[in-house]
Coordinates of C-alpha atoms in Angstrom, one line a residue:
M1 CA 20.9 9.4 -4.6
T2 CA 17.8 9.8 -6.8
P3 CA 14.6 9.2 -4.9
Q4 CA 12.9 5.9 -5.8
T5 CA 9.4 6.1 -7.1
P6 CA 6.7 3.4 -6.9
T7 CA 7.2 2.7 -10.6
S8 CA 10.9 2.1 -10.3
L9 CA 10.4 -0.3 -7.3
G10 CA 7.7 -2.4 -8.9
A11 CA 3.9 -2.0 -9.0
P12 CA 2.6 0.0 -6.1
P13 CA 0.6 -2.1 -3.7
V14 CA -3.2 -1.8 -3.5
P15 CA -5.1 -1.8 -0.2
A16 CA -6.6 -5.2 0.8
S17 CA -10.2 -4.1 0.4
R18 CA -9.6 -2.7 -3.1
R19 CA -7.5 -5.8 -4.1
A20 CA -10.4 -8.1 -3.3
G21 CA -13.0 -6.0 -5.1
E22 CA -10.9 -5.4 -8.2
A23 CA -10.0 -9.0 -8.4
R24 CA -13.7 -10.0 -8.4
R25 CA -14.5 -7.3 -11.0
R26 CA -11.7 -8.4 -13.4
G27 CA -12.5 -12.0 -12.8
D28 CA -8.9 -12.7 -11.7
E29 CA -8.3 -16.2 -10.5
L30 CA -7.6 -16.4 -6.7
L31 CA -4.7 -18.6 -5.9
S32 CA -4.2 -21.1 -3.1
I33 CA -1.1 -20.8 -1.0
G34 CA 0.5 -23.7 -2.8
A35 CA 0.0 -22.0 -6.2
V36 CA 1.5 -18.8 -4.8
L37 CA 4.5 -20.7 -3.6
A38 CA 5.0 -22.3 -7.1
H39 CA 4.7 -18.9 -8.7
L40 CA 7.2 -17.2 -6.3
R41 CA 9.8 -19.9 -6.4
D42 CA 10.8 -19.0 -10.0
D43 CA 12.4 -15.8 -8.6
F44 CA 12.7 -16.8 -4.9
P45 CA 13.8 -20.5 -4.7
E46 CA 14.1 -20.5 -0.9
V47 CA 10.6 -19.2 -0.2
T48 CA 8.4 -21.6 1.8
I49 CA 4.8 -21.9 2.8
S50 CA 5.9 -21.1 6.4
K51 CA 7.5 -17.9 5.1
I52 CA 4.3 -16.8 3.3
R53 CA 2.3 -17.5 6.5
F54 CA 4.8 -15.6 8.6
L55 CA 4.5 -12.5 6.3
E56 CA 0.8 -12.7 6.6
A57 CA 1.1 -12.9 10.4
E58 CA 3.3 -9.8 10.2
G59 CA 0.5 -7.9 8.3
L60 CA 2.5 -7.6 5.1
V61 CA -0.2 -9.4 3.0
E62 CA -3.9 -10.0 3.7
P63 CA -5.3 -12.8 1.6
Q64 CA -9.0 -13.5 1.5
R65 CA -10.4 -16.5 3.3
T66 CA -12.9 -19.0 2.0
P67 CA -15.9 -20.0 4.3
S68 CA -13.8 -23.1 5.3
G69 CA -10.8 -20.9 6.2
Y70 CA -8.5 -21.5 3.3
R71 CA -6.3 -18.7 2.1
K72 CA -6.9 -17.2 -1.4
F73 CA -4.4 -14.8 -2.9
S74 CA -5.1 -12.3 -5.7
P75 CA -2.5 -11.4 -8.3
A76 CA -2.0 -8.2 -6.4
D77 CA -1.3 -10.1 -3.2
V78 CA 1.4 -12.1 -5.1
E79 CA 3.0 -8.9 -6.4
R80 CA 3.1 -7.6 -2.9
L81 CA 4.7 -10.8 -1.6
A82 CA 7.3 -10.6 -4.4
Y83 CA 8.0 -7.0 -3.4
V84 CA 8.6 -7.9 0.2
L85 CA 10.9 -10.8 -0.7
R86 CA 12.8 -8.7 -3.2
M87 CA 13.5 -5.9 -0.7
Q88 CA 14.7 -8.5 1.8
R89 CA 17.0 -10.3 -0.7
D90 CA 18.4 -7.4 -2.7
H91 CA 18.5 -4.6 -0.1
Y92 CA 18.5 -6.5 3.3
L93 CA 15.6 -4.3 4.6
P94 CA 13.9 -5.4 7.8
L95 CA 10.2 -6.0 7.7
R96 CA 9.5 -2.8 9.7
V97 CA 11.1 -0.7 6.9
I98 CA 9.4 -2.7 4.1
R99 CA 6.1 -2.1 5.8
E100 CA 6.8 1.6 5.8
H101 CA 7.6 1.4 2.1
L102 CA 4.3 -0.4 1.4
D103 CA 2.3 2.0 3.5
A104 CA 3.9 5.0 1.6
M105 CA 3.1 3.5 -1.8
E106 CA -0.5 2.7 -0.8
R107 CA -0.9 6.4 0.0
G108 CA 0.5 7.2 -3.4
E109 CA 3.8 8.5 -2.0
A110 CA 7.3 7.6 -3.0
P111 CA 9.0 5.3 -0.5
P112 CA 12.4 6.3 1.0
A113 CA 15.5 5.9 -1.2
L114 CA 17.0 2.5 -1.2
P115 CA 20.7 1.7 -0.5
P116 CA 22.6 0.2 -3.4
A117 CA 21.9 -3.5 -3.9
E118 CA 25.6 -4.3 -3.5
A119 CA 25.9 -2.5 -0.1
R120 CA 25.4 -5.5 2.1
P121 CA 26.1 -4.6 5.7
G122 CA 29.3 -6.0 7.3
P123 CA 29.5 -8.1 10.4
L124 CA 29.3 -5.1 12.8
E125 CA 26.3 -3.6 11.0
E126 CA 24.7 -7.1 11.0
A127 CA 25.3 -7.4 14.8
D128 CA 23.8 -4.0 15.5
R129 CA 20.8 -4.9 13.3
E130 CA 20.2 -8.2 15.1
L131 CA 20.4 -6.4 18.5
V132 CA 17.8 -3.9 17.4
A133 CA 15.6 -6.6 16.0
A134 CA 15.9 -8.7 19.1
S135 CA 15.2 -5.8 21.5
G136 CA 12.2 -4.8 19.4
A137 CA 10.8 -8.3 19.1
S138 CA 11.2 -9.2 22.8
A139 CA 8.8 -6.6 24.2
G140 CA 5.4 -8.3 24.7
V141 CA 5.9 -11.1 22.3
R142 CA 4.7 -14.6 23.4
L143 CA 4.6 -17.4 20.9
G144 CA 3.3 -20.9 21.1
R145 CA 5.4 -23.8 19.9
A146 CA 3.7 -24.0 16.5
E147 CA 4.0 -20.2 16.0
L148 CA 7.7 -20.3 16.8
I149 CA 8.2 -23.1 14.3
A150 CA 6.4 -21.2 11.6
A151 CA 8.1 -17.9 12.3
A152 CA 11.6 -19.6 12.2
E153 CA 10.6 -21.5 9.0
S154 CA 11.7 -24.8 10.6
G155 CA 10.1 -28.0 11.8
E156 CA 9.3 -29.7 15.1
A157 CA 12.3 -32.0 14.8
E158 CA 14.6 -29.0 14.4
L159 CA 13.1 -27.2 17.5
V160 CA 13.5 -30.4 19.6
E161 CA 17.2 -30.6 18.6
W162 CA 17.8 -26.9 19.3
E163 CA 16.2 -27.3 22.7
S164 CA 18.3 -30.4 23.5
Y165 CA 21.5 -28.3 23.0
G166 CA 20.1 -25.5 25.1
L167 CA 20.0 -23.0 22.1
V168 CA 16.3 -22.3 22.4
T169 CA 14.4 -22.4 25.7
A170 CA 10.7 -22.1 26.5
G171 CA 9.5 -20.0 29.4
P172 CA 7.8 -21.4 32.5
D173 CA 4.4 -21.2 30.7
G174 CA 5.7 -23.2 27.7
G175 CA 5.7 -20.1 25.5
Y176 CA 8.6 -18.4 23.7
D177 CA 9.6 -14.7 23.9
G178 CA 11.0 -12.4 21.2
E179 CA 14.6 -13.3 22.1
A180 CA 13.9 -17.0 21.7
L181 CA 12.3 -16.2 18.3
Q182 CA 15.4 -14.3 17.2
I183 CA 17.7 -17.1 18.3
A184 CA 15.6 -19.7 16.5
R185 CA 15.7 -17.6 13.3
L186 CA 19.5 -17.2 13.5
V187 CA 20.0 -20.9 14.3
A188 CA 17.8 -21.9 11.3
E189 CA 19.7 -19.5 9.0
L190 CA 23.0 -21.0 10.1
G191 CA 21.6 -24.4 9.4
R192 CA 21.1 -23.5 5.8
Y193 CA 24.9 -23.1 5.5
G194 CA 25.4 -26.6 7.0
L195 CA 26.0 -25.5 10.6
E196 CA 24.2 -27.9 12.9
P197 CA 23.2 -27.3 16.5
R198 CA 26.1 -29.4 17.7
H199 CA 28.4 -27.0 15.9
L200 CA 26.9 -24.1 17.9
R201 CA 27.6 -25.5 21.3
A202 CA 30.8 -23.4 21.4
M203 CA 28.8 -20.2 20.7
K204 CA 26.3 -21.1 23.5
A205 CA 29.2 -21.8 25.9
A206 CA 30.9 -18.5 25.0
A207 CA 27.5 -16.6 25.5
D208 CA 27.1 -18.2 28.9
R209 CA 30.6 -17.0 29.9
E210 CA 29.8 -13.5 28.7
V211 CA 26.6 -13.5 30.8
A212 CA 28.7 -14.5 33.8
L213 CA 31.1 -11.5 33.2
V214 CA 28.2 -9.1 32.9
E215 CA 26.6 -10.5 36.1
Q216 CA 29.9 -9.8 37.9
V217 CA 29.5 -6.1 37.1
V218 CA 25.8 -5.6 37.6
A219 CA 25.0 -8.1 40.4
P220 CA 26.0 -5.6 43.2
L221 CA 23.9 -2.9 41.6
R222 CA 20.8 -5.2 41.3
R223 CA 21.0 -6.0 45.1
H224 CA 20.9 -2.3 45.9
R225 CA 17.9 -0.9 47.8
N226 CA 17.7 2.2 45.6
P227 CA 15.3 1.6 42.7
Q228 CA 17.3 4.0 40.5
T229 CA 20.4 2.0 41.1
R230 CA 18.6 -1.2 40.2
A231 CA 17.4 0.5 37.0
H232 CA 20.9 1.5 36.3
A233 CA 21.9 -2.1 36.6
E234 CA 19.6 -3.2 33.9
A235 CA 20.7 -0.3 31.6
T236 CA 24.3 -1.3 32.3
A237 CA 23.6 -5.0 31.5
R238 CA 22.1 -4.0 28.1
E239 CA 25.0 -1.8 27.3
L240 CA 27.6 -4.5 28.2
A241 CA 25.6 -7.0 26.1
T242 CA 25.7 -4.7 23.1
L243 CA 29.5 -4.1 23.5
S244 CA 30.1 -7.8 23.9
V245 CA 28.2 -8.7 20.7
R246 CA 30.0 -5.9 18.7
L247 CA 33.4 -7.0 20.1
H248 CA 32.7 -10.6 19.0
A249 CA 31.6 -9.5 15.5
A250 CA 34.7 -7.3 15.2
M251 CA 37.0 -10.2 16.2
V252 CA 35.4 -12.5 13.7
Q253 CA 35.7 -9.9 11.0
A254 CA 39.4 -9.3 11.9
G255 CA 40.1 -13.0 12.0
L256 CA 38.6 -13.6 8.5
R257 CA 40.5 -10.8 7.0
A258 CA 43.7 -12.2 8.4
R259 CA 43.2 -15.5 6.6
P260 CA 45.3 -16.0 3.5

């Protein structure tokens, strides 16, 4: 595959400090977040203000702030957001990889070659990607209620409903970890296809049964006095969880292919 260049992928991003200075020198108009949303929706109809705020929280765009705290975006910021959204939509790249692309282009380097736009991952690849994303997100992440809602691009009413069905659960401190965030995002995404929380009760029940099966295997190891054996129990639990998710994805894929 021919290596992609910054030109072929869109305008290379400009560092935040330079973006602000260049915008002032050129007299470019700085845009409110609402104006940015209106501009992006021509090409990305599903983008929301929560999505833009989430991308900012992830460090993918750094708008200026007025003395009163309002966000102001330069044209270069809008181009950067469009690039992120395009890479997600057309190439299914996770934010971590998109950030690497942006960093490379800011250094004047060509980003890694992209997969073909039509090469959407199948159910097994999607399952593996979600597992990696969940494991990476869970370490050290602690979100408040408003932060979880913004990151999942949902609303308070949706979160209340998810919690009522046991799909998302807060910790003892009232906060949410990375796994809760991943579940919330997936539930929200399924909701866009018309699947409501009540439809997902079967998935939750199946997950609880799988947890019970894993516990049958690892519980004796966890009770062992040897710290290495207990550590082995945790590694075994993670491996069984991975195999369980991949088996579920393979069964769904096989079932769909068997349909007339």
